[in-house]
């Protein structure tokens, strides 16, 4: 069990003036991230715990559910393959470019279609028996944004999960594509976030089929066209330029066929705001043709591998969680400006134990209850890696409680005037208990409610 | 339990011609790493498993034993602080430099003294109560080597653990420095590697006290001066240039005082070859003075924080393990050129289950023994994430066994002519068993021997 006095938890009273979004303000004030240069951040210890928990959730879906294999492709990418696919010239100033000491061109990878295709191709022609191949990584990505802003939402260095798959035929990739979509939905549900899957433009990546995952949030930068009574949803980018000039124009009938929307033509199209966190593409053979990633079928015939790619922005997902996660029973009190409410799956710590200071005799008594009763009991019944002991016995309760809310612990165990209280911060529920042994049963009431 | 047929395990018959070291050859042939550009590698799924296991060993020592907090500092570093400390100009072509779209200078971080000092300083003056602060990260580092070579030993993009500590006084940093050294020794012992701690030059990092950790290996690039009957050891760089011209010159008496070597002046100095994997420095106030990382003591007096930094090269440690780890009871057979012998703590998988093919009736019988007897039994008694099932039932035993040795599983469970055999590859021991239930007791005999 970590002692609060033994760890460095820097916090700020005020958010930097350029921080406009709630998520940016709270994550900086709470000491999760610290800006080092425009759009470039240090991930502080609390932020690293959140990121590692999110990585575990993602790893589990990718490996156990999808059977994908984890790799780490380089960050520093040679220009050679980017020239072959044409993206070296097509990509503008958003690509960080550099030269090595021998004047060779490199870039910092924003995405790795060329690299992973080169890698697979380097092992020669692949038997159809080796397919599909499903590789993913969770690494830093780079994009020299014109206007980096909103903290982790739009950084120049950010953490992404990107997966690439290689298949022998269309049927196989479509099945896998659907499985990836299900996994993305599992991850977003595990985080308790409101999301929508929309049809999307394929942009610079290329390919012929694409969906995005958006977290719904008023502060989102993307306009999504959603049917109000069915499941049709698309990024506004898919519509004609003239239609984009006014959002009113979307107060239209959902002229869908049965296959494209469940409203059966009865719905209206509305605009919603979203934060893009995931993007899936069927790439086809664009990269495998050019970079010679070749399969051999049962009849010894050669074919270019059919590829898909699947991104999930982890830094952005953390910011989006702070921006838009609401515990379903939460009151206005705990969604105030000075509190982060984390989805339980990625809360940096689940519990803090603290005391109200009081007079010296009271202070000692409360300390004894914590150290001789609560700590030993919890050490045997909960995961102590998730518990912080606030051992600043003389610090005011107001300071400690404000810190607990800003950081976003799920549980506060408080020993004060009223004896032992268990606070469930996301719901503002407070439970009085006579003894530490009652704590686990209180926690268990809430687990299922948080882990939707 | 992973099925061999469901995963991509690319392997090469021949190592690339430029691969001179055993570790480079085996890691490339076994499909652990793949070179994408000079000194730049993709880490393949097997390599990623090794790296993640090593990271866990390191995380545990850093967090649980040393009480350090894990962070992630940026890879893309602004030139500003590097200019303030003078290293922007002092560092030569080995620094990868680039400009962003607004013409600002950046580099790819080879080390993070400036960054971490800036970070700590950004939170204002630190009360002595907040000290010491101990931050570490495990991230990619960059050095544009003139001659990248030896695979992971000397890459241009590589994985390092780097830790930085901030203290109020000399006594506190010396105590922590010693604890870090003990942790490094714990890690190297856990890997079963022969290592030596040597006094070292402080080089470009600066500071006033420094030790390196070297894995002893004939192929090491560093010359170490070691007393043959005491514990004195130093990097040859610490000696005068003229003394370095011949190794014979070191056949000298160990002119030590009692405090510098346990030989009491009776030993001779000899040269040994080492692979540098760790480096600890007391930096003093070089960075905190310049970048204004200031503490405040109990009397409200300000002082520059006293800093230390502590590196551990993880990619290099993996290569060094392959290069020089020898299971203590190993025969020449298993240290042959076509086999990796991993320290158990970082073996990518601990066990593979396979069958000899034989005639169809035999094949079916052996498959039944595996699927109905061995797999169900092991699923309940061992960590199945560590076990691969080779379900290529028709593949020849020779091919499968050669692959198992190249990859370096610790255990092979083989069902063939002689019934069930359990092969312990590091020692070449083979055990015949009547039933799967006997396997766990065989494994348990070897655990302690491998995990020194």
Tab-separated table of C-alpha atoms in Angstrom, chain A:
chain	number	residue	atom	x	y	z
A	1	UNK	CA	0.000	0.000	0.000
A	2	UNK	CA	1.490	3.279	-1.156
A	3	UNK	CA	1.919	6.032	1.422
A	4	UNK	CA	0.923	9.454	0.153
A	5	UNK	CA	3.960	11.048	1.792
A	6	UNK	CA	6.343	8.763	-0.099
A	7	UNK	CA	5.201	9.692	-3.592
A	8	UNK	CA	5.430	12.836	-5.643
A	9	UNK	CA	1.964	13.973	-6.699
A	10	UNK	CA	2.402	17.454	-8.104
A	11	UNK	CA	-0.859	19.340	-8.541
A	12	UNK	CA	-1.727	22.818	-9.732
A	13	UNK	CA	-4.261	25.233	-8.242
A	14	UNK	CA	-4.952	26.806	-11.622
A	15	UNK	CA	-5.011	25.275	-15.067
A	16	UNK	CA	-2.875	26.998	-17.705
A	17	UNK	CA	-4.810	29.751	-19.471
A	18	UNK	CA	-4.696	28.040	-22.856
A	19	UNK	CA	-6.496	24.983	-21.438
A	20	UNK	CA	-10.066	25.418	-22.666
A	21	UNK	CA	-11.416	21.909	-22.256
A	22	UNK	CA	-12.487	20.453	-18.935
A	23	UNK	CA	-10.356	17.368	-19.611
A	24	UNK	CA	-7.264	19.428	-20.369
A	25	UNK	CA	-7.713	21.571	-17.248
A	26	UNK	CA	-8.339	18.659	-14.901
A	27	UNK	CA	-5.610	16.381	-16.242
A	28	UNK	CA	-3.020	19.141	-15.938
A	29	UNK	CA	-4.225	20.328	-12.524
A	30	UNK	CA	-4.364	16.766	-11.205
A	31	UNK	CA	-0.781	16.075	-12.241
A	32	UNK	CA	-1.549	13.520	-14.911
A	33	UNK	CA	0.269	15.244	-17.754
A	34	UNK	CA	2.552	18.206	-18.119
A	35	UNK	CA	3.174	20.104	-21.329
A	36	UNK	CA	6.852	20.288	-22.332
A	37	UNK	CA	6.412	21.965	-25.730
A	38	UNK	CA	3.392	22.766	-27.878
A	39	UNK	CA	1.445	19.494	-28.217
A	40	UNK	CA	4.163	17.479	-26.459
A	41	UNK	CA	3.621	16.100	-22.965
A	42	UNK	CA	5.344	14.319	-20.142
A	43	UNK	CA	3.127	11.591	-18.768
A	44	UNK	CA	3.384	11.845	-14.984
A	45	UNK	CA	3.056	8.864	-12.620
A	46	UNK	CA	-0.745	9.112	-12.281
A	47	UNK	CA	-1.139	9.463	-16.037
A	48	UNK	CA	1.118	6.498	-16.587
A	49	UNK	CA	-1.036	4.335	-14.319
A	50	UNK	CA	-4.139	5.304	-16.301
A	51	UNK	CA	-2.374	4.615	-19.589
A	52	UNK	CA	-1.037	1.245	-18.421
A	53	UNK	CA	-4.511	0.186	-17.284
A	54	UNK	CA	-5.970	1.209	-20.621
A	55	UNK	CA	-3.202	-0.690	-22.406
A	56	UNK	CA	-4.112	-3.816	-20.446
A	57	UNK	CA	-7.757	-3.515	-21.457
A	58	UNK	CA	-6.697	-3.101	-25.089
A	59	UNK	CA	-4.063	-5.879	-24.940
A	60	UNK	CA	-6.635	-8.294	-23.636
A	61	UNK	CA	-9.108	-7.554	-26.448
A	62	UNK	CA	-6.417	-7.650	-29.127
A	63	UNK	CA	-4.679	-10.811	-27.955
A	64	UNK	CA	-7.313	-12.921	-26.251
A	65	UNK	CA	-10.392	-11.970	-28.262
A	66	UNK	CA	-8.887	-11.172	-31.681
A	67	UNK	CA	-5.810	-13.417	-31.542
A	68	UNK	CA	-3.543	-10.565	-32.633
A	69	UNK	CA	0.178	-10.516	-31.828
A	70	UNK	CA	1.879	-7.556	-30.188
A	71	UNK	CA	4.907	-6.023	-31.887
A	72	UNK	CA	6.812	-2.743	-31.774
A	73	UNK	CA	7.586	-1.183	-35.104
A	74	UNK	CA	10.188	1.581	-35.234
A	75	UNK	CA	9.245	5.192	-34.568
A	76	UNK	CA	12.059	6.391	-36.823
A	77	UNK	CA	11.047	5.357	-40.346
A	78	UNK	CA	13.156	5.380	-43.489
A	79	UNK	CA	11.690	7.456	-46.337
A	80	UNK	CA	12.291	4.659	-48.868
A	81	UNK	CA	8.960	2.861	-48.552
A	82	UNK	CA	7.073	6.116	-48.110
A	83	UNK	CA	8.490	7.194	-51.464
A	84	UNK	CA	7.392	3.932	-53.078
A	85	UNK	CA	3.788	4.397	-51.943
A	86	UNK	CA	3.862	8.083	-52.827
A	87	UNK	CA	3.050	9.253	-49.324
A	88	UNK	CA	6.446	10.902	-48.810
A	89	UNK	CA	5.400	13.586	-51.303
A	90	UNK	CA	1.647	13.486	-50.686
A	91	UNK	CA	1.971	14.135	-46.979
A	92	UNK	CA	2.470	17.763	-46.069
A	93	UNK	CA	4.046	19.558	-43.161
A	94	UNK	CA	2.262	17.341	-40.635
A	95	UNK	CA	4.996	14.753	-41.211
A	96	UNK	CA	8.029	15.297	-38.968
A	97	UNK	CA	11.004	14.767	-41.297
A	98	UNK	CA	14.690	14.492	-40.479
A	99	UNK	CA	17.997	13.320	-41.892
A	100	UNK	CA	20.558	11.035	-40.326
A	101	UNK	CA	24.305	11.724	-40.294
A	102	UNK	CA	24.653	10.199	-43.769
A	103	UNK	CA	21.934	12.458	-45.190
A	104	UNK	CA	19.334	9.687	-45.469
A	105	UNK	CA	15.711	10.822	-45.132
A	106	UNK	CA	13.578	9.640	-42.232
A	107	UNK	CA	10.250	10.562	-40.697
A	108	UNK	CA	8.668	10.016	-37.294
A	109	UNK	CA	5.905	7.493	-37.883
A	110	UNK	CA	2.357	8.874	-37.816
A	111	UNK	CA	1.073	5.474	-38.985
A	112	UNK	CA	2.789	2.271	-40.084
A	113	UNK	CA	1.195	0.792	-43.213
A	114	UNK	CA	4.477	0.940	-45.143
A	115	UNK	CA	6.557	-0.407	-42.268
A	116	UNK	CA	4.391	-3.383	-41.423
A	117	UNK	CA	3.953	-4.289	-45.095
A	118	UNK	CA	7.732	-4.137	-45.582
A	119	UNK	CA	8.186	-6.299	-42.509
A	120	UNK	CA	5.780	-9.012	-43.656
A	121	UNK	CA	7.146	-8.911	-47.206
A	122	UNK	CA	10.712	-9.324	-45.918
A	123	UNK	CA	9.979	-12.935	-44.960
A	124	UNK	CA	9.182	-13.903	-48.561
A	125	UNK	CA	5.979	-15.253	-50.052
A	126	UNK	CA	3.513	-16.388	-47.437
A	127	UNK	CA	1.653	-19.655	-47.636
A	128	UNK	CA	-2.121	-19.274	-47.303
A	129	UNK	CA	-1.744	-21.515	-44.236
A	130	UNK	CA	0.104	-18.714	-42.430
A	131	UNK	CA	-2.759	-16.287	-43.018
A	132	UNK	CA	-4.321	-14.252	-41.571
A	133	UNK	CA	-1.509	-12.339	-39.869
A	134	UNK	CA	-2.658	-9.844	-37.241
A	135	UNK	CA	-0.034	-7.528	-35.767
A	136	UNK	CA	-0.541	-4.581	-33.448
A	137	UNK	CA	1.500	-2.183	-31.364
A	138	UNK	CA	0.909	0.478	-28.732
A	139	UNK	CA	3.503	3.184	-29.340
A	140	UNK	CA	4.076	6.912	-29.696
A	141	UNK	CA	2.911	8.448	-32.945
A	142	UNK	CA	3.802	11.829	-34.435
A	143	UNK	CA	1.870	14.483	-36.313
A	144	UNK	CA	3.068	18.074	-36.617
A	145	UNK	CA	-0.369	19.662	-36.161
A	146	UNK	CA	-0.829	23.261	-37.294
A	147	UNK	CA	-2.647	24.015	-34.070
A	148	UNK	CA	-1.952	21.500	-31.315
A	149	UNK	CA	-4.626	22.075	-28.687
A	150	UNK	CA	-7.043	20.632	-26.172
A	151	UNK	CA	-4.206	18.877	-24.349
A	152	UNK	CA	-4.091	15.174	-25.108
A	153	UNK	CA	-6.923	15.503	-27.635
A	154	UNK	CA	-4.720	16.908	-30.360
A	155	UNK	CA	-1.065	16.502	-29.520
A	156	UNK	CA	1.954	16.241	-31.770
A	157	UNK	CA	3.309	13.200	-29.892
A	158	UNK	CA	0.600	10.785	-28.770
A	159	UNK	CA	0.001	7.145	-27.867
A	160	UNK	CA	-1.923	4.995	-30.318
A	161	UNK	CA	-2.804	1.367	-30.699
A	162	UNK	CA	-2.508	0.492	-34.369
A	163	UNK	CA	-3.215	-2.954	-35.770
A	164	UNK	CA	-2.635	-4.298	-39.279
A	165	UNK	CA	-4.082	-7.485	-40.714
A	166	UNK	CA	-3.165	-9.511	-43.808
A	167	UNK	CA	-5.641	-11.898	-45.417
A	168	UNK	CA	-6.033	-14.310	-48.310
A	169	UNK	CA	-9.548	-13.283	-49.308
A	170	UNK	CA	-12.325	-10.720	-48.879
A	171	UNK	CA	-14.489	-12.970	-46.800
A	172	UNK	CA	-11.761	-13.479	-44.228
A	173	UNK	CA	-10.968	-9.786	-43.879
A	174	UNK	CA	-14.653	-8.832	-43.587
A	175	UNK	CA	-15.090	-11.328	-40.767
A	176	UNK	CA	-12.030	-9.972	-38.990
A	177	UNK	CA	-13.101	-6.354	-39.592
A	178	UNK	CA	-16.404	-7.075	-37.881
A	179	UNK	CA	-14.595	-8.737	-34.986
A	180	UNK	CA	-12.366	-5.689	-34.562
A	181	UNK	CA	-15.456	-3.467	-34.467
A	182	UNK	CA	-16.936	-5.687	-31.761
A	183	UNK	CA	-13.684	-5.460	-29.790
A	184	UNK	CA	-13.663	-1.679	-30.066
A	185	UNK	CA	-17.220	-1.635	-28.780
A	186	UNK	CA	-16.226	-3.945	-25.906
A	187	UNK	CA	-13.422	-1.573	-24.938
A	188	UNK	CA	-15.636	1.529	-25.067
A	189	UNK	CA	-18.390	-0.223	-23.107
A	190	UNK	CA	-15.872	-1.321	-20.500
A	191	UNK	CA	-15.006	2.360	-20.091
A	192	UNK	CA	-18.714	3.225	-19.843
A	193	UNK	CA	-18.495	5.817	-22.623
A	194	UNK	CA	-21.294	6.900	-24.976
A	195	UNK	CA	-20.009	6.240	-28.454
A	196	UNK	CA	-21.198	5.988	-32.016
A	197	UNK	CA	-19.764	4.081	-34.978
A	198	UNK	CA	-19.912	6.142	-38.160
A	199	UNK	CA	-19.094	5.637	-41.829
A	200	UNK	CA	-16.001	7.586	-42.659
A	201	UNK	CA	-13.764	8.946	-45.334
A	202	UNK	CA	-10.601	6.938	-46.030
A	203	UNK	CA	-8.440	10.063	-46.380
A	204	UNK	CA	-4.697	9.805	-46.775
A	205	UNK	CA	-4.518	6.184	-45.609
A	206	UNK	CA	-6.353	5.000	-48.706
A	207	UNK	CA	-8.533	1.941	-49.047
A	208	UNK	CA	-12.146	1.318	-49.803
A	209	UNK	CA	-14.144	0.849	-46.605
A	210	UNK	CA	-13.886	2.666	-43.330
A	211	UNK	CA	-15.606	3.352	-40.021
A	212	UNK	CA	-14.768	5.674	-37.160
A	213	UNK	CA	-15.597	5.398	-33.484
A	214	UNK	CA	-16.530	8.641	-31.775
A	215	UNK	CA	-17.142	9.474	-28.146
A	216	UNK	CA	-20.174	11.751	-28.012
A	217	UNK	CA	-19.261	15.061	-26.376
A	218	UNK	CA	-20.445	18.638	-26.860
A	219	UNK	CA	-16.820	19.677	-27.118
A	220	UNK	CA	-16.034	17.170	-29.874
A	221	UNK	CA	-14.384	18.548	-33.004
A	222	UNK	CA	-16.161	16.279	-35.489
A	223	UNK	CA	-19.689	16.686	-36.844
A	224	UNK	CA	-21.534	13.403	-37.114
A	225	UNK	CA	-24.707	12.930	-39.110
A	226	UNK	CA	-26.901	10.561	-37.122
A	227	UNK	CA	-30.397	9.272	-37.797
A	228	UNK	CA	-32.601	10.192	-34.836
A	229	UNK	CA	-34.560	6.970	-34.860
A	230	UNK	CA	-32.268	4.429	-36.454
A	231	UNK	CA	-28.641	3.385	-36.456
A	232	UNK	CA	-27.365	5.255	-39.516
A	233	UNK	CA	-24.407	7.480	-38.694
A	234	UNK	CA	-21.676	9.010	-40.825
A	235	UNK	CA	-18.937	11.579	-40.546
A	236	UNK	CA	-20.089	14.814	-42.176
A	237	UNK	CA	-16.952	14.596	-44.342
A	238	UNK	CA	-18.769	11.983	-46.422
A	239	UNK	CA	-21.344	14.559	-47.533
A	240	UNK	CA	-21.012	17.012	-50.367
A	241	UNK	CA	-19.124	20.240	-49.623
A	242	UNK	CA	-22.193	22.422	-50.165
A	243	UNK	CA	-24.163	20.363	-47.661
A	244	UNK	CA	-21.531	20.971	-45.000
A	245	UNK	CA	-22.006	24.734	-44.891
A	246	UNK	CA	-25.025	24.589	-42.622
A	247	UNK	CA	-25.996	22.124	-39.991
A	248	UNK	CA	-29.672	22.943	-40.635
A	249	UNK	CA	-29.506	21.183	-43.945
A	250	UNK	CA	-29.282	17.936	-42.047
A	251	UNK	CA	-32.741	18.218	-40.665
A	252	UNK	CA	-33.553	15.885	-43.523
A	253	UNK	CA	-35.355	12.646	-43.887
A	254	UNK	CA	-33.153	9.637	-43.460
A	255	UNK	CA	-33.442	8.434	-47.044
A	256	UNK	CA	-32.048	5.103	-46.233
A	257	UNK	CA	-32.818	1.680	-47.485
A	258	UNK	CA	-33.560	-1.045	-45.022
A	259	UNK	CA	-29.986	-2.242	-45.238
A	260	UNK	CA	-28.382	1.072	-44.271
A	261	UNK	CA	-30.535	2.165	-41.336
A	262	UNK	CA	-32.926	0.484	-38.954
A	263	UNK	CA	-35.335	3.475	-39.109
A	264	UNK	CA	-36.823	2.122	-42.354
A	265	UNK	CA	-36.816	5.612	-43.863
A	266	UNK	CA	-38.806	7.187	-41.033
A	267	UNK	CA	-35.991	9.022	-39.232
A	268	UNK	CA	-34.519	12.507	-39.511
A	269	UNK	CA	-30.818	13.226	-39.788
A	270	UNK	CA	-29.327	15.273	-36.955
A	271	UNK	CA	-25.858	16.559	-36.199
A	272	UNK	CA	-24.032	15.328	-33.108
A	273	UNK	CA	-20.567	16.277	-31.907
A	274	UNK	CA	-17.969	13.554	-31.510
A	275	UNK	CA	-14.370	12.959	-30.465
A	276	UNK	CA	-12.786	10.503	-32.883
A	277	UNK	CA	-10.990	7.769	-30.948
A	278	UNK	CA	-10.942	4.841	-33.366
A	279	UNK	CA	-10.697	4.299	-37.086
A	280	UNK	CA	-10.924	1.035	-39.042
A	281	UNK	CA	-10.036	0.693	-42.729
A	282	UNK	CA	-10.138	-2.028	-45.316
A	283	UNK	CA	-7.023	-1.131	-47.281
A	284	UNK	CA	-7.324	-3.788	-49.951
A	285	UNK	CA	-4.065	-4.311	-51.838
A	286	UNK	CA	-2.862	-0.706	-52.058
A	287	UNK	CA	0.213	-1.348	-49.904
A	288	UNK	CA	0.788	-5.043	-50.616
A	289	UNK	CA	0.803	-4.414	-54.389
A	290	UNK	CA	3.381	-1.665	-54.158
A	291	UNK	CA	5.574	-3.195	-51.466
A	292	UNK	CA	5.247	-6.786	-52.692
A	293	UNK	CA	3.608	-8.520	-49.760
A	294	UNK	CA	2.597	-11.671	-51.583
A	295	UNK	CA	0.667	-14.776	-50.608
A	296	UNK	CA	0.562	-18.171	-52.304
A	297	UNK	CA	-2.710	-20.091	-52.390
A	298	UNK	CA	-3.327	-23.850	-52.333
A	299	UNK	CA	-2.884	-23.972	-56.127
A	300	UNK	CA	0.516	-22.253	-55.851
A	301	UNK	CA	-0.898	-19.063	-57.351
A	302	UNK	CA	0.459	-15.772	-56.064
A	303	UNK	CA	-1.730	-12.922	-54.892
A	304	UNK	CA	-1.172	-9.605	-53.109
A	305	UNK	CA	-2.272	-9.834	-49.473
A	306	UNK	CA	-5.527	-8.095	-48.600
A	307	UNK	CA	-4.924	-5.665	-45.778
A	308	UNK	CA	-6.825	-3.844	-43.082
A	309	UNK	CA	-5.713	-1.329	-40.484
A	310	UNK	CA	-7.331	-0.390	-37.205
A	311	UNK	CA	-6.322	2.550	-35.020
A	312	UNK	CA	-7.347	3.454	-31.492
A	313	UNK	CA	-6.045	6.671	-29.941
A	314	UNK	CA	-5.153	5.921	-26.345
A	315	UNK	CA	-4.059	9.382	-25.174
A	316	UNK	CA	-7.170	10.809	-26.765
A	317	UNK	CA	-9.345	8.125	-25.210
A	318	UNK	CA	-8.040	9.123	-21.778
A	319	UNK	CA	-8.878	12.775	-22.432
A	320	UNK	CA	-12.279	11.802	-23.864
A	321	UNK	CA	-13.013	9.735	-20.746
A	322	UNK	CA	-12.405	12.757	-18.535
A	323	UNK	CA	-14.339	14.963	-20.939
A	324	UNK	CA	-17.455	12.906	-21.228
A	325	UNK	CA	-17.628	10.004	-18.791
A	326	UNK	CA	-20.488	10.433	-16.348
A	327	UNK	CA	-21.208	7.909	-13.675
A	328	UNK	CA	-24.844	7.094	-14.376
A	329	UNK	CA	-26.065	8.033	-10.926
A	330	UNK	CA	-23.808	11.025	-10.488
A	331	UNK	CA	-25.024	14.278	-9.009
A	332	UNK	CA	-23.964	17.715	-10.158
A	333	UNK	CA	-21.698	17.858	-7.150
A	334	UNK	CA	-19.200	15.306	-8.356
A	335	UNK	CA	-19.191	16.428	-11.969
A	336	UNK	CA	-18.118	19.872	-10.830
A	337	UNK	CA	-15.089	21.549	-12.321
A	338	UNK	CA	-12.769	20.342	-9.603
A	339	UNK	CA	-13.327	16.604	-9.884
A	340	UNK	CA	-12.378	13.892	-12.333
A	341	UNK	CA	-14.754	10.946	-12.456
A	342	UNK	CA	-12.860	8.038	-13.983
A	343	UNK	CA	-14.336	4.919	-15.493
A	344	UNK	CA	-13.338	2.398	-12.838
A	345	UNK	CA	-11.315	0.323	-15.317
A	346	UNK	CA	-8.764	3.122	-15.739
A	347	UNK	CA	-8.863	5.025	-12.430
A	348	UNK	CA	-5.216	5.486	-11.392
A	349	UNK	CA	-5.986	4.211	-7.886
A	350	UNK	CA	-9.320	2.939	-6.662
A	351	UNK	CA	-9.142	3.987	-3.030
A	352	UNK	CA	-7.552	6.423	-0.618
A	353	UNK	CA	-7.667	6.097	3.157
A	354	UNK	CA	-7.539	9.348	5.127
A	355	UNK	CA	-8.286	10.866	8.517
A	356	UNK	CA	-9.676	14.177	9.721
A	357	UNK	CA	-6.874	15.783	11.793
A	358	UNK	CA	-8.582	17.101	14.978
A	359	UNK	CA	-6.822	17.472	18.330
A	360	UNK	CA	-3.730	15.435	19.018
A	361	UNK	CA	-5.514	12.763	21.036
A	362	UNK	CA	-8.183	12.367	18.350
A	363	UNK	CA	-5.556	12.362	15.638
A	364	UNK	CA	-3.687	9.535	17.334
A	365	UNK	CA	-6.881	7.576	17.846
A	366	UNK	CA	-7.844	7.899	14.179
A	367	UNK	CA	-4.343	6.993	13.058
A	368	UNK	CA	-4.583	3.866	15.205
A	369	UNK	CA	-7.905	2.909	13.644
A	370	UNK	CA	-6.347	3.274	10.198
A	371	UNK	CA	-3.097	1.472	10.932
A	372	UNK	CA	-4.283	-1.234	13.293
A	373	UNK	CA	-7.756	-1.894	11.945
A	374	UNK	CA	-8.386	-0.681	8.393
A	375	UNK	CA	-4.984	-1.248	6.758
A	376	UNK	CA	-4.473	-4.809	8.040
A	377	UNK	CA	-8.025	-5.741	7.125
A	378	UNK	CA	-7.929	-4.252	3.629
A	379	UNK	CA	-4.480	-5.700	2.989
A	380	UNK	CA	-6.073	-9.106	3.108
A	381	UNK	CA	-9.260	-8.336	1.224
A	382	UNK	CA	-8.515	-5.872	-1.592
A	383	UNK	CA	-5.756	-5.333	-4.168
A	384	UNK	CA	-3.432	-3.096	-2.173
A	385	UNK	CA	-1.773	-1.818	-5.338
A	386	UNK	CA	-5.014	0.096	-5.848
A	387	UNK	CA	-4.990	1.746	-2.423
A	388	UNK	CA	-3.168	4.873	-1.256
A	389	UNK	CA	-2.796	5.647	2.433
A	390	UNK	CA	-2.861	9.394	3.054
A	391	UNK	CA	-0.443	9.521	5.961
A	392	UNK	CA	-0.374	13.313	6.205
A	393	UNK	CA	-2.156	13.049	9.556
A	394	UNK	CA	-2.023	16.773	10.331
A	395	UNK	CA	-3.188	17.987	6.918
A	396	UNK	CA	-6.695	19.469	6.850
A	397	UNK	CA	-9.536	17.259	5.717
A	398	UNK	CA	-10.594	19.903	3.189
A	399	UNK	CA	-7.228	19.808	1.433
A	400	UNK	CA	-7.103	16.027	1.379
A	401	UNK	CA	-10.694	15.592	0.202
A	402	UNK	CA	-10.294	18.204	-2.551
A	403	UNK	CA	-7.193	16.379	-3.741
A	404	UNK	CA	-9.031	13.045	-3.703
A	405	UNK	CA	-11.835	14.477	-5.845
A	406	UNK	CA	-9.488	16.170	-8.288
A	407	UNK	CA	-7.505	12.957	-8.754
A	408	UNK	CA	-10.661	10.911	-9.017
A	409	UNK	CA	-10.321	8.007	-6.622
A	410	UNK	CA	-13.419	5.829	-6.695
A	411	UNK	CA	-13.453	5.309	-2.910
A	412	UNK	CA	-12.446	7.412	0.078
A	413	UNK	CA	-12.275	5.668	3.442
A	414	UNK	CA	-12.420	8.475	5.994
A	415	UNK	CA	-11.872	8.221	9.730
A	416	UNK	CA	-13.201	11.352	11.407
A	417	UNK	CA	-15.777	12.699	13.844
A	418	UNK	CA	-18.441	10.276	12.712
A	419	UNK	CA	-16.205	7.216	12.926
A	420	UNK	CA	-15.447	5.338	9.715
A	421	UNK	CA	-17.135	6.575	6.552
A	422	UNK	CA	-16.872	5.090	3.088
A	423	UNK	CA	-17.407	7.648	0.322
A	424	UNK	CA	-18.199	6.470	-3.185
A	425	UNK	CA	-17.125	9.580	-5.078
A	426	UNK	CA	-18.743	8.906	-8.485
A	427	UNK	CA	-22.210	8.688	-6.917
A	428	UNK	CA	-21.617	10.907	-3.837
A	429	UNK	CA	-22.895	8.067	-1.684
A	430	UNK	CA	-21.572	7.938	1.878
A	431	UNK	CA	-21.778	4.854	4.073
A	432	UNK	CA	-21.067	4.755	7.788
A	433	UNK	CA	-19.475	1.568	9.032
A	434	UNK	CA	-18.607	0.278	12.476
A	435	UNK	CA	-15.604	-1.729	11.401
A	436	UNK	CA	-13.292	-2.181	8.407
A	437	UNK	CA	-14.736	-5.633	7.833
A	438	UNK	CA	-17.881	-4.018	6.413
A	439	UNK	CA	-15.989	-2.207	3.634
A	440	UNK	CA	-15.668	-5.050	1.084
A	441	UNK	CA	-19.407	-5.690	0.970
A	442	UNK	CA	-20.064	-1.994	0.305
A	443	UNK	CA	-17.537	-1.985	-2.525
A	444	UNK	CA	-19.024	-5.089	-4.064
A	445	UNK	CA	-22.420	-3.390	-4.394
A	446	UNK	CA	-20.888	-0.882	-6.759
A	447	UNK	CA	-18.539	-2.961	-8.879
A	448	UNK	CA	-21.105	-4.111	-11.386
A	449	UNK	CA	-22.635	-0.701	-11.661
A	450	UNK	CA	-19.357	0.886	-12.665
A	451	UNK	CA	-18.019	-1.916	-14.803
A	452	UNK	CA	-20.913	-1.895	-17.228
